[in-house]
Amino acid sequence: MIYSKLLGTGSALPERCVSNQMLVEELAARGIESSSAWIEERTGIRQRYIADPSLSSSQLGLQSAQRALEMAGLGANDIDLIIVATSTPDVIFPSTACLIQQQLGCKGAAAFDVQAVCAGFVYGVSTADAMIRTGMAQRALVIGAEVFSRILDWHDRGTCVLFGDGAGAVVLGADNSPGVHACALHADGSLVSILQTAGQVCGGVVCGHPFLTMDGQAVFKTAVNVLDQVAREVCAKAKIALDEVDWLIPHQANIRILQATAKRLGVPLAKVIVTVDQHANTSAASIPLALDWGVRHGQIRRGQKLLLEGVGGGMAWGACLLTY
């Protein structure tokens, strides 16, 4: 039987690190009142990375992919599938995956984007896993890359303090042993209004509201409920008990969602990878950023069981259970 196995991880961040205090001062110049303590208390965020205007999702994704390939000991020509999860593509088309493929030089590999917002990376891993299991691909790059700062209303302190930019990537390869044990994906389009960026390009101009809007309380309630449910679902599929999971690696939305989800699942916070304090919410990039951070800091080790889960606009959510 063919499985997909995690061969390497990588990540990339913009050069500019913006602390809460720096952000508060920038907001004050716009007439928006906030405080570093208020941001940290409500979100757990201490800083975030913001891309300069010349840096794109594809460039960040490329850097993370190169680092994942290096860890895996592979070259670009070893890859036959590229999936990029992003809500902030460089252009309408071609896909960000094709732009990264162009820069990597692995001509001929299948390449496409996945749009499931903060759940996008889990959707991408699930898709790559299915394609590897069926023999359609042998080695896949799955990348989450975002420049969310471009779709924020910097006069809305309820949203602009929450997000950052960055990218993370994994290499998956065919193997005789798992690997990815189980995945589960879901969505509920009736909840579209609680988290969305409703603008579009029409006739060469932006029509509608071009910035992210969010009903924070509704998102919190939905997120905690579905993350609890989908974590239990993948564990049941894999016939692995929750207490056998070594690390929970959730989407890094805010510390309150992470704490509430862990409590629901009965997972101690010591077994949760938390990077929201460093990176803020980087949407589709947040899970692979946290995963790579855990690997490179020696917390995540070979043979350990990892539970990845995310929820985002749509609402869309999902989880993957794997052995590293």
PDB file of C-alpha atoms in Angstrom:
ATOM      1  CA  MET A   1       0.000   0.000   0.000  1.00  0.00           C
ATOM      2  CA  ILE A   2       1.223   3.502  -0.852  1.00  0.00           C
ATOM      3  CA  TYR A   3       1.254   6.268   1.741  1.00  0.00           C
ATOM      4  CA  SER A   4       2.547   9.831   1.757  1.00  0.00           C
ATOM      5  CA  LYS A   5       5.328  10.694   4.164  1.00  0.00           C
ATOM      6  CA  LEU A   6       6.574  14.077   5.389  1.00  0.00           C
ATOM      7  CA  LEU A   7      10.140  14.444   4.079  1.00  0.00           C
ATOM      8  CA  GLY A   8      10.987  18.058   4.863  1.00  0.00           C
ATOM      9  CA  THR A   9       9.679  21.404   6.099  1.00  0.00           C
ATOM     10  CA  GLY A  10      10.579  25.023   5.383  1.00  0.00           C
ATOM     11  CA  SER A  11       9.403  28.544   6.081  1.00  0.00           C
ATOM     12  CA  ALA A  12      10.023  32.155   5.124  1.00  0.00           C
ATOM     13  CA  LEU A  13       9.202  35.535   6.663  1.00  0.00           C
ATOM     14  CA  PRO A  14       9.547  39.111   5.444  1.00  0.00           C
ATOM     15  CA  GLU A  15      12.466  41.101   6.834  1.00  0.00           C
ATOM     16  CA  ARG A  16      10.323  43.687   8.610  1.00  0.00           C
ATOM     17  CA  CYS A  17       9.248  42.606  12.089  1.00  0.00           C
ATOM     18  CA  VAL A  18       6.563  44.878  13.571  1.00  0.00           C
ATOM     19  CA  SER A  19       6.123  44.717  17.346  1.00  0.00           C
ATOM     20  CA  ASN A  20       2.822  45.604  18.965  1.00  0.00           C
ATOM     21  CA  GLN A  21       4.278  48.914  20.121  1.00  0.00           C
ATOM     22  CA  MET A  22       5.439  49.771  16.608  1.00  0.00           C
ATOM     23  CA  LEU A  23       1.986  48.928  15.263  1.00  0.00           C
ATOM     24  CA  VAL A  24       0.268  50.993  17.965  1.00  0.00           C
ATOM     25  CA  GLU A  25       2.365  53.997  16.998  1.00  0.00           C
ATOM     26  CA  GLU A  26       1.531  53.526  13.312  1.00  0.00           C
ATOM     27  CA  LEU A  27      -2.171  53.257  14.124  1.00  0.00           C
ATOM     28  CA  ALA A  28      -1.999  56.359  16.315  1.00  0.00           C
ATOM     29  CA  ALA A  29      -0.725  58.295  13.302  1.00  0.00           C
ATOM     30  CA  ARG A  30      -3.962  57.254  11.559  1.00  0.00           C
ATOM     31  CA  GLY A  31      -6.060  58.328  14.532  1.00  0.00           C
ATOM     32  CA  ILE A  32      -6.700  54.775  15.754  1.00  0.00           C
ATOM     33  CA  GLU A  33      -6.286  54.137  19.480  1.00  0.00           C
ATOM     34  CA  SER A  34      -4.889  50.854  20.769  1.00  0.00           C
ATOM     35  CA  SER A  35      -2.200  49.534  23.112  1.00  0.00           C
ATOM     36  CA  SER A  36       0.410  46.805  23.080  1.00  0.00           C
ATOM     37  CA  ALA A  37      -1.065  45.286  26.249  1.00  0.00           C
ATOM     38  CA  TRP A  38      -4.594  45.274  24.767  1.00  0.00           C
ATOM     39  CA  ILE A  39      -3.413  43.432  21.647  1.00  0.00           C
ATOM     40  CA  GLU A  40      -1.414  40.830  23.561  1.00  0.00           C
ATOM     41  CA  GLU A  41      -4.126  40.227  26.154  1.00  0.00           C
ATOM     42  CA  ARG A  42      -6.860  39.698  23.561  1.00  0.00           C
ATOM     43  CA  THR A  43      -4.859  37.762  20.958  1.00  0.00           C
ATOM     44  CA  GLY A  44      -1.561  36.506  22.384  1.00  0.00           C
ATOM     45  CA  ILE A  45       0.240  38.348  19.580  1.00  0.00           C
ATOM     46  CA  ARG A  46       3.445  40.226  20.379  1.00  0.00           C
ATOM     47  CA  GLN A  47       4.719  40.863  16.871  1.00  0.00           C
ATOM     48  CA  ARG A  48       4.146  40.090  13.204  1.00  0.00           C
ATOM     49  CA  TYR A  49       6.100  40.298   9.946  1.00  0.00           C
ATOM     50  CA  ILE A  50       4.913  42.659   7.226  1.00  0.00           C
ATOM     51  CA  ALA A  51       6.032  42.370   3.605  1.00  0.00           C
ATOM     52  CA  ASP A  52       7.274  45.430   1.764  1.00  0.00           C
ATOM     53  CA  PRO A  53       5.448  46.284  -1.494  1.00  0.00           C
ATOM     54  CA  SER A  54       7.973  44.447  -3.662  1.00  0.00           C
ATOM     55  CA  LEU A  55       7.581  41.093  -1.867  1.00  0.00           C
ATOM     56  CA  SER A  56       4.882  38.709  -3.116  1.00  0.00           C
ATOM     57  CA  SER A  57       3.277  35.479  -1.974  1.00  0.00           C
ATOM     58  CA  SER A  58       5.120  33.554  -4.690  1.00  0.00           C
ATOM     59  CA  GLN A  59       8.493  34.887  -3.547  1.00  0.00           C
ATOM     60  CA  LEU A  60       7.830  33.944   0.068  1.00  0.00           C
ATOM     61  CA  GLY A  61       6.472  30.577  -1.071  1.00  0.00           C
ATOM     62  CA  LEU A  62       9.565  29.966  -3.179  1.00  0.00           C
ATOM     63  CA  GLN A  63      11.875  30.605  -0.221  1.00  0.00           C
ATOM     64  CA  SER A  64       9.923  28.226   2.028  1.00  0.00           C
ATOM     65  CA  ALA A  65       9.850  25.569  -0.717  1.00  0.00           C
ATOM     66  CA  GLN A  66      13.619  25.773  -1.240  1.00  0.00           C
ATOM     67  CA  ARG A  67      14.214  25.265   2.484  1.00  0.00           C
ATOM     68  CA  ALA A  68      11.825  22.304   2.592  1.00  0.00           C
ATOM     69  CA  LEU A  69      13.563  20.724  -0.407  1.00  0.00           C
ATOM     70  CA  GLU A  70      16.947  21.244   1.228  1.00  0.00           C
ATOM     71  CA  MET A  71      15.797  19.507   4.407  1.00  0.00           C
ATOM     72  CA  ALA A  72      14.350  16.637   2.341  1.00  0.00           C
ATOM     73  CA  GLY A  73      17.607  16.290   0.394  1.00  0.00           C
ATOM     74  CA  LEU A  74      15.765  16.732  -2.900  1.00  0.00           C
ATOM     75  CA  GLY A  75      16.015  19.012  -5.908  1.00  0.00           C
ATOM     76  CA  ALA A  76      13.273  20.822  -7.773  1.00  0.00           C
ATOM     77  CA  ASN A  77      13.293  18.206 -10.551  1.00  0.00           C
ATOM     78  CA  ASP A  78      12.331  15.536  -8.005  1.00  0.00           C
ATOM     79  CA  ILE A  79       8.942  17.234  -7.551  1.00  0.00           C
ATOM     80  CA  ASP A  80       5.974  16.280  -9.741  1.00  0.00           C
ATOM     81  CA  LEU A  81       3.217  18.183  -7.895  1.00  0.00           C
ATOM     82  CA  ILE A  82       3.013  21.705  -6.459  1.00  0.00           C
ATOM     83  CA  ILE A  83      -0.011  22.857  -4.465  1.00  0.00           C
ATOM     84  CA  VAL A  84      -0.131  26.388  -3.070  1.00  0.00           C
ATOM     85  CA  ALA A  85      -2.708  27.448  -0.492  1.00  0.00           C
ATOM     86  CA  THR A  86      -3.210  31.204  -0.630  1.00  0.00           C
ATOM     87  CA  SER A  87      -5.866  33.909  -0.421  1.00  0.00           C
ATOM     88  CA  THR A  88      -3.418  36.567  -1.607  1.00  0.00           C
ATOM     89  CA  PRO A  89      -2.132  35.357  -4.990  1.00  0.00           C
ATOM     90  CA  ASP A  90       0.296  37.515  -6.959  1.00  0.00           C
ATOM     91  CA  VAL A  91      -2.171  37.844  -9.846  1.00  0.00           C
ATOM     92  CA  ILE A  92      -5.610  36.541 -10.818  1.00  0.00           C
ATOM     93  CA  PHE A  93      -3.874  34.017 -13.067  1.00  0.00           C
ATOM     94  CA  PRO A  94      -1.650  32.171 -13.624  1.00  0.00           C
ATOM     95  CA  SER A  95      -1.706  30.383 -10.288  1.00  0.00           C
ATOM     96  CA  THR A  96       0.828  31.183  -7.602  1.00  0.00           C
ATOM     97  CA  ALA A  97       1.860  27.524  -7.872  1.00  0.00           C
ATOM     98  CA  CYS A  98       2.829  28.038 -11.532  1.00  0.00           C
ATOM     99  CA  LEU A  99       4.789  31.177 -10.639  1.00  0.00           C
ATOM    100  CA  ILE A 100       6.701  29.249  -7.971  1.00  0.00           C
ATOM    101  CA  GLN A 101       7.250  26.388 -10.405  1.00  0.00           C
ATOM    102  CA  GLN A 102       8.728  28.845 -12.907  1.00  0.00           C
ATOM    103  CA  GLN A 103      11.173  30.125 -10.288  1.00  0.00           C
ATOM    104  CA  LEU A 104      12.050  26.609  -9.083  1.00  0.00           C
ATOM    105  CA  GLY A 105      12.565  25.339 -12.607  1.00  0.00           C
ATOM    106  CA  CYS A 106      10.673  22.043 -12.261  1.00  0.00           C
ATOM    107  CA  LYS A 107       8.892  22.248 -15.590  1.00  0.00           C
ATOM    108  CA  GLY A 108       6.180  19.673 -16.188  1.00  0.00           C
ATOM    109  CA  ALA A 109       5.038  19.101 -12.601  1.00  0.00           C
ATOM    110  CA  ALA A 110       1.317  19.593 -11.986  1.00  0.00           C
ATOM    111  CA  ALA A 111       0.771  22.960 -10.274  1.00  0.00           C
ATOM    112  CA  PHE A 112      -2.361  24.611  -8.911  1.00  0.00           C
ATOM    113  CA  ASP A 113      -3.668  26.793  -6.078  1.00  0.00           C
ATOM    114  CA  VAL A 114      -6.124  25.916  -3.320  1.00  0.00           C
ATOM    115  CA  GLN A 115      -8.413  28.593  -1.849  1.00  0.00           C
ATOM    116  CA  ALA A 116      -9.702  27.634   1.584  1.00  0.00           C
ATOM    117  CA  VAL A 117      -8.273  30.650   3.453  1.00  0.00           C
ATOM    118  CA  CYS A 118      -6.855  29.637   6.864  1.00  0.00           C
ATOM    119  CA  ALA A 119      -7.765  25.974   6.244  1.00  0.00           C
ATOM    120  CA  GLY A 120      -5.982  26.042   2.895  1.00  0.00           C
ATOM    121  CA  PHE A 121      -2.801  24.270   3.960  1.00  0.00           C
ATOM    122  CA  VAL A 122      -4.731  21.321   5.417  1.00  0.00           C
ATOM    123  CA  TYR A 123      -6.789  21.178   2.214  1.00  0.00           C
ATOM    124  CA  GLY A 124      -3.534  21.150   0.243  1.00  0.00           C
ATOM    125  CA  VAL A 125      -1.949  18.380   2.310  1.00  0.00           C
ATOM    126  CA  SER A 126      -5.115  16.286   2.022  1.00  0.00           C
ATOM    127  CA  THR A 127      -5.172  16.727  -1.754  1.00  0.00           C
ATOM    128  CA  ALA A 128      -1.487  15.880  -2.151  1.00  0.00           C
ATOM    129  CA  ASP A 129      -1.895  12.836   0.105  1.00  0.00           C
ATOM    130  CA  ALA A 130      -4.779  11.554  -2.043  1.00  0.00           C
ATOM    131  CA  MET A 131      -2.810  12.065  -5.261  1.00  0.00           C
ATOM    132  CA  ILE A 132       0.250  10.274  -3.882  1.00  0.00           C
ATOM    133  CA  ARG A 133      -1.832   7.376  -2.561  1.00  0.00           C
ATOM    134  CA  THR A 134      -3.429   6.882  -5.991  1.00  0.00           C
ATOM    135  CA  GLY A 135      -0.112   7.075  -7.829  1.00  0.00           C
ATOM    136  CA  MET A 136      -0.833  10.374  -9.597  1.00  0.00           C
ATOM    137  CA  ALA A 137       2.216  11.927  -7.909  1.00  0.00           C
ATOM    138  CA  GLN A 138       5.382  10.692  -6.247  1.00  0.00           C
ATOM    139  CA  ARG A 139       6.723  13.786  -4.507  1.00  0.00           C
ATOM    140  CA  ALA A 140       4.732  16.920  -3.753  1.00  0.00           C
ATOM    141  CA  LEU A 141       5.427  20.418  -2.500  1.00  0.00           C
ATOM    142  CA  VAL A 142       2.554  21.810  -0.440  1.00  0.00           C
ATOM    143  CA  ILE A 143       2.963  25.500   0.336  1.00  0.00           C
ATOM    144  CA  GLY A 144       0.970  28.031   2.336  1.00  0.00           C
ATOM    145  CA  ALA A 145       1.922  31.587   1.356  1.00  0.00           C
ATOM    146  CA  GLU A 146       0.245  34.868   2.272  1.00  0.00           C
ATOM    147  CA  VAL A 147       0.701  38.636   2.207  1.00  0.00           C
ATOM    148  CA  PHE A 148      -2.461  39.276   4.198  1.00  0.00           C
ATOM    149  CA  SER A 149      -1.328  42.810   5.017  1.00  0.00           C
ATOM    150  CA  ARG A 150      -2.485  43.762   1.498  1.00  0.00           C
ATOM    151  CA  ILE A 151      -6.154  43.003   2.239  1.00  0.00           C
ATOM    152  CA  LEU A 152      -6.402  44.616   5.686  1.00  0.00           C
ATOM    153  CA  ASP A 153      -8.260  47.804   6.557  1.00  0.00           C
ATOM    154  CA  TRP A 154      -5.610  49.618   8.593  1.00  0.00           C
ATOM    155  CA  HIS A 155      -8.318  51.790  10.143  1.00  0.00           C
ATOM    156  CA  ASP A 156     -10.089  48.753  11.657  1.00  0.00           C
ATOM    157  CA  ARG A 157      -8.227  47.852  14.838  1.00  0.00           C
ATOM    158  CA  GLY A 158     -10.450  44.805  15.308  1.00  0.00           C
ATOM    159  CA  THR A 159      -8.794  43.071  12.328  1.00  0.00           C
ATOM    160  CA  CYS A 160      -5.569  44.846  11.360  1.00  0.00           C
ATOM    161  CA  VAL A 161      -3.759  43.887  14.584  1.00  0.00           C
ATOM    162  CA  LEU A 162      -4.426  40.164  14.031  1.00  0.00           C
ATOM    163  CA  PHE A 163      -2.587  39.304  10.837  1.00  0.00           C
ATOM    164  CA  GLY A 164       0.898  38.984   9.400  1.00  0.00           C
ATOM    165  CA  ASP A 165       2.689  37.786   6.267  1.00  0.00           C
ATOM    166  CA  GLY A 166       4.766  34.667   5.673  1.00  0.00           C
ATOM    167  CA  ALA A 167       5.026  31.248   4.046  1.00  0.00           C
ATOM    168  CA  GLY A 168       5.601  27.637   5.000  1.00  0.00           C
ATOM    169  CA  ALA A 169       6.077  24.475   2.975  1.00  0.00           C
ATOM    170  CA  VAL A 170       6.357  20.720   3.265  1.00  0.00           C
ATOM    171  CA  VAL A 171       7.613  18.010   0.936  1.00  0.00           C
ATOM    172  CA  LEU A 172       5.528  14.835   0.852  1.00  0.00           C
ATOM    173  CA  GLY A 173       6.796  11.662  -0.803  1.00  0.00           C
ATOM    174  CA  ALA A 174       5.449   8.196  -1.528  1.00  0.00           C
ATOM    175  CA  ASP A 175       6.405   5.574   1.053  1.00  0.00           C
ATOM    176  CA  ASN A 176       5.450   2.071   2.159  1.00  0.00           C
ATOM    177  CA  SER A 177       4.541   3.205   5.675  1.00  0.00           C
ATOM    178  CA  PRO A 178       2.478   6.156   6.924  1.00  0.00           C
ATOM    179  CA  GLY A 179       3.025   9.089   6.858  1.00  0.00           C
ATOM    180  CA  VAL A 180      -0.309  10.658   6.713  1.00  0.00           C
ATOM    181  CA  HIS A 181      -2.769   8.412   8.565  1.00  0.00           C
ATOM    182  CA  ALA A 182      -6.049  10.246   7.936  1.00  0.00           C
ATOM    183  CA  CYS A 183      -7.506  13.543   6.729  1.00  0.00           C
ATOM    184  CA  ALA A 184     -10.936  15.180   6.952  1.00  0.00           C
ATOM    185  CA  LEU A 185     -12.238  18.279   5.164  1.00  0.00           C
ATOM    186  CA  HIS A 186     -15.487  20.217   5.619  1.00  0.00           C
ATOM    187  CA  ALA A 187     -17.143  23.532   4.798  1.00  0.00           C
ATOM    188  CA  ASP A 188     -20.354  25.427   5.509  1.00  0.00           C
ATOM    189  CA  GLY A 189     -21.095  28.134   2.963  1.00  0.00           C
ATOM    190  CA  SER A 190     -24.011  29.427   5.021  1.00  0.00           C
ATOM    191  CA  LEU A 191     -21.407  31.030   7.313  1.00  0.00           C
ATOM    192  CA  VAL A 192     -19.716  33.016   4.544  1.00  0.00           C
ATOM    193  CA  SER A 193     -20.640  36.410   6.002  1.00  0.00           C
ATOM    194  CA  ILE A 194     -18.815  36.020   9.316  1.00  0.00           C
ATOM    195  CA  LEU A 195     -15.348  36.120   7.690  1.00  0.00           C
ATOM    196  CA  GLN A 196     -14.797  37.384   4.170  1.00  0.00           C
ATOM    197  CA  THR A 197     -13.082  39.732   1.770  1.00  0.00           C
ATOM    198  CA  ALA A 198     -15.957  40.501  -0.544  1.00  0.00           C
ATOM    199  CA  GLY A 199     -14.298  42.690  -3.181  1.00  0.00           C
ATOM    200  CA  GLN A 200     -13.519  41.624  -6.724  1.00  0.00           C
ATOM    201  CA  VAL A 201     -11.807  43.005  -9.816  1.00  0.00           C
ATOM    202  CA  CYS A 202     -14.370  43.986 -12.422  1.00  0.00           C
ATOM    203  CA  GLY A 203     -13.538  45.975 -15.538  1.00  0.00           C
ATOM    204  CA  GLY A 204     -10.071  46.655 -14.202  1.00  0.00           C
ATOM    205  CA  VAL A 205     -11.240  48.204 -10.916  1.00  0.00           C
ATOM    206  CA  VAL A 206     -12.027  46.835  -7.456  1.00  0.00           C
ATOM    207  CA  CYS A 207     -15.763  46.388  -6.934  1.00  0.00           C
ATOM    208  CA  GLY A 208     -17.214  45.832  -3.475  1.00  0.00           C
ATOM    209  CA  HIS A 209     -15.324  45.975  -0.183  1.00  0.00           C
ATOM    210  CA  PRO A 210     -11.675  45.048  -0.838  1.00  0.00           C
ATOM    211  CA  PHE A 211     -10.664  44.421   2.780  1.00  0.00           C
ATOM    212  CA  LEU A 212     -11.176  41.609   5.259  1.00  0.00           C
ATOM    213  CA  THR A 213     -14.236  41.815   7.515  1.00  0.00           C
ATOM    214  CA  MET A 214     -14.944  39.562  10.476  1.00  0.00           C
ATOM    215  CA  ASP A 215     -17.541  38.864  13.131  1.00  0.00           C
ATOM    216  CA  GLY A 216     -15.059  37.943  15.851  1.00  0.00           C
ATOM    217  CA  GLN A 217     -17.478  36.296  18.296  1.00  0.00           C
ATOM    218  CA  ALA A 218     -19.106  34.170  15.596  1.00  0.00           C
ATOM    219  CA  VAL A 219     -15.729  33.106  14.219  1.00  0.00           C
ATOM    220  CA  PHE A 220     -14.499  32.167  17.713  1.00  0.00           C
ATOM    221  CA  LYS A 221     -17.556  30.046  18.482  1.00  0.00           C
ATOM    222  CA  THR A 222     -17.503  28.300  15.102  1.00  0.00           C
ATOM    223  CA  ALA A 223     -13.747  27.720  15.159  1.00  0.00           C
ATOM    224  CA  VAL A 224     -13.654  26.077  18.579  1.00  0.00           C
ATOM    225  CA  ASN A 225     -16.604  23.818  17.768  1.00  0.00           C
ATOM    226  CA  VAL A 226     -15.389  22.581  14.381  1.00  0.00           C
ATOM    227  CA  LEU A 227     -11.739  22.186  15.422  1.00  0.00           C
ATOM    228  CA  ASP A 228     -12.859  19.976  18.297  1.00  0.00           C
ATOM    229  CA  GLN A 229     -15.060  17.888  16.017  1.00  0.00           C
ATOM    230  CA  VAL A 230     -12.602  17.443  13.154  1.00  0.00           C
ATOM    231  CA  ALA A 231      -9.722  16.523  15.470  1.00  0.00           C
ATOM    232  CA  ARG A 232     -11.796  13.719  16.934  1.00  0.00           C
ATOM    233  CA  GLU A 233     -12.913  12.676  13.451  1.00  0.00           C
ATOM    234  CA  VAL A 234      -9.388  12.161  12.072  1.00  0.00           C
ATOM    235  CA  CYS A 235      -8.261  10.352  15.210  1.00  0.00           C
ATOM    236  CA  ALA A 236     -11.228   7.991  14.846  1.00  0.00           C
ATOM    237  CA  LYS A 237     -10.438   7.453  11.154  1.00  0.00           C
ATOM    238  CA  ALA A 238      -6.829   6.641  11.977  1.00  0.00           C
ATOM    239  CA  LYS A 239      -7.786   4.518  15.019  1.00  0.00           C
ATOM    240  CA  ILE A 240      -5.391   6.620  17.091  1.00  0.00           C
ATOM    241  CA  ALA A 241      -6.448   7.975  20.500  1.00  0.00           C
ATOM    242  CA  LEU A 242      -6.133  11.689  21.158  1.00  0.00           C
ATOM    243  CA  ASP A 243      -3.753  11.053  24.019  1.00  0.00           C
ATOM    244  CA  GLU A 244      -1.397   9.269  21.582  1.00  0.00           C
ATOM    245  CA  VAL A 245      -0.899  12.533  19.655  1.00  0.00           C
ATOM    246  CA  ASP A 246       2.451  14.095  20.519  1.00  0.00           C
ATOM    247  CA  TRP A 247       1.780  17.568  19.099  1.00  0.00           C
ATOM    248  CA  LEU A 248      -1.320  19.538  18.208  1.00  0.00           C
ATOM    249  CA  ILE A 249      -0.441  22.070  15.495  1.00  0.00           C
ATOM    250  CA  PRO A 250      -3.513  24.254  14.954  1.00  0.00           C
ATOM    251  CA  HIS A 251      -4.047  27.282  12.755  1.00  0.00           C
ATOM    252  CA  GLN A 252      -2.554  30.181  14.687  1.00  0.00           C
ATOM    253  CA  ALA A 253      -5.595  32.478  14.775  1.00  0.00           C
ATOM    254  CA  ASN A 254      -5.302  33.805  18.317  1.00  0.00           C
ATOM    255  CA  ILE A 255      -4.272  32.370  21.653  1.00  0.00           C
ATOM    256  CA  ARG A 256      -7.842  32.189  22.986  1.00  0.00           C
ATOM    257  CA  ILE A 257      -8.964  29.874  20.180  1.00  0.00           C
ATOM    258  CA  LEU A 258      -5.871  27.710  20.688  1.00  0.00           C
ATOM    259  CA  GLN A 259      -6.474  27.493  24.438  1.00  0.00           C
ATOM    260  CA  ALA A 260     -10.185  26.779  24.093  1.00  0.00           C
ATOM    261  CA  THR A 261      -9.605  24.092  21.442  1.00  0.00           C
ATOM    262  CA  ALA A 262      -6.937  22.364  23.525  1.00  0.00           C
ATOM    263  CA  LYS A 263      -9.215  22.428  26.569  1.00  0.00           C
ATOM    264  CA  ARG A 264     -12.120  20.906  24.606  1.00  0.00           C
ATOM    265  CA  LEU A 265      -9.848  18.128  23.357  1.00  0.00           C
ATOM    266  CA  GLY A 266      -8.223  17.528  26.720  1.00  0.00           C
ATOM    267  CA  VAL A 267      -4.792  18.271  25.237  1.00  0.00           C
ATOM    268  CA  PRO A 268      -2.372  20.039  27.613  1.00  0.00           C
ATOM    269  CA  LEU A 269      -1.010  23.328  26.286  1.00  0.00           C
ATOM    270  CA  ALA A 270       2.481  21.876  26.652  1.00  0.00           C
ATOM    271  CA  LYS A 271       1.607  19.650  23.661  1.00  0.00           C
ATOM    272  CA  VAL A 272       0.393  22.544  21.469  1.00  0.00           C
ATOM    273  CA  ILE A 273       2.809  24.271  19.086  1.00  0.00           C
ATOM    274  CA  VAL A 274       2.182  28.002  19.538  1.00  0.00           C
ATOM    275  CA  THR A 275       3.737  30.624  17.255  1.00  0.00           C
ATOM    276  CA  VAL A 276       0.900  33.169  17.100  1.00  0.00           C
ATOM    277  CA  ASP A 277       2.915  35.366  19.486  1.00  0.00           C
ATOM    278  CA  GLN A 278       5.720  35.594  16.907  1.00  0.00           C
ATOM    279  CA  HIS A 279       3.903  35.523  13.563  1.00  0.00           C
ATOM    280  CA  ALA A 280       0.303  36.604  14.293  1.00  0.00           C
ATOM    281  CA  ASN A 281      -2.338  35.056  12.028  1.00  0.00           C
ATOM    282  CA  THR A 282      -0.746  34.263   8.660  1.00  0.00           C
ATOM    283  CA  SER A 283      -3.808  32.432   7.304  1.00  0.00           C
ATOM    284  CA  ALA A 284      -2.805  29.481   5.070  1.00  0.00           C
ATOM    285  CA  ALA A 285       0.851  29.924   6.073  1.00  0.00           C
ATOM    286  CA  SER A 286       0.274  29.597   9.817  1.00  0.00           C
ATOM    287  CA  ILE A 287       0.254  25.791  10.165  1.00  0.00           C
ATOM    288  CA  PRO A 288       3.371  25.131   8.049  1.00  0.00           C
ATOM    289  CA  LEU A 289       5.162  28.031   9.776  1.00  0.00           C
ATOM    290  CA  ALA A 290       4.369  26.508  13.170  1.00  0.00           C
ATOM    291  CA  LEU A 291       5.300  23.032  11.946  1.00  0.00           C
ATOM    292  CA  ASP A 292       8.673  24.169  10.604  1.00  0.00           C
ATOM    293  CA  TRP A 293       9.357  26.161  13.776  1.00  0.00           C
ATOM    294  CA  GLY A 294       8.685  23.066  15.891  1.00  0.00           C
ATOM    295  CA  VAL A 295      10.936  20.885  13.731  1.00  0.00           C
ATOM    296  CA  ARG A 296      13.836  23.327  13.581  1.00  0.00           C
ATOM    297  CA  HIS A 297      13.688  24.077  17.303  1.00  0.00           C
ATOM    298  CA  GLY A 298      13.906  20.383  18.161  1.00  0.00           C
ATOM    299  CA  GLN A 299      10.449  20.028  19.662  1.00  0.00           C
ATOM    300  CA  ILE A 300       9.040  17.879  16.867  1.00  0.00           C
ATOM    301  CA  ARG A 301      11.037  14.693  16.314  1.00  0.00           C
ATOM    302  CA  ARG A 302      10.887  11.768  13.917  1.00  0.00           C
ATOM    303  CA  GLY A 303       8.343   9.148  14.881  1.00  0.00           C
ATOM    304  CA  GLN A 304       6.047  11.565  16.691  1.00  0.00           C
ATOM    305  CA  LYS A 305       2.373  11.860  15.817  1.00  0.00           C
ATOM    306  CA  LEU A 306       1.189  15.303  14.705  1.00  0.00           C
ATOM    307  CA  LEU A 307      -2.364  16.611  14.444  1.00  0.00           C
ATOM    308  CA  LEU A 308      -2.668  19.545  12.049  1.00  0.00           C
ATOM    309  CA  GLU A 309      -5.973  21.431  11.924  1.00  0.00           C
ATOM    310  CA  GLY A 310      -7.253  24.698  10.528  1.00  0.00           C
ATOM    311  CA  VAL A 311     -10.419  26.719  10.054  1.00  0.00           C
ATOM    312  CA  GLY A 312     -11.014  29.787   7.910  1.00  0.00           C
ATOM    313  CA  GLY A 313     -13.383  31.779   5.764  1.00  0.00           C
ATOM    314  CA  GLY A 314     -15.996  29.814   3.935  1.00  0.00           C
ATOM    315  CA  MET A 315     -16.328  28.632   6.609  1.00  0.00           C
ATOM    316  CA  ALA A 316     -13.914  25.843   5.710  1.00  0.00           C
ATOM    317  CA  TRP A 317     -12.086  23.534   8.096  1.00  0.00           C
ATOM    318  CA  GLY A 318     -10.103  20.326   8.163  1.00  0.00           C
ATOM    319  CA  ALA A 319      -7.437  18.228   9.870  1.00  0.00           C
ATOM    320  CA  CYS A 320      -4.650  15.792   9.070  1.00  0.00           C
ATOM    321  CA  LEU A 321      -3.098  13.231  11.408  1.00  0.00           C
ATOM    322  CA  LEU A 322       0.402  12.080  10.513  1.00  0.00           C
ATOM    323  CA  THR A 323       3.576  10.542  11.832  1.00  0.00           C
ATOM    324  CA  TYR A 324       6.610  12.734  11.227  1.00  0.00           C
TER     325      TYR A 324
END
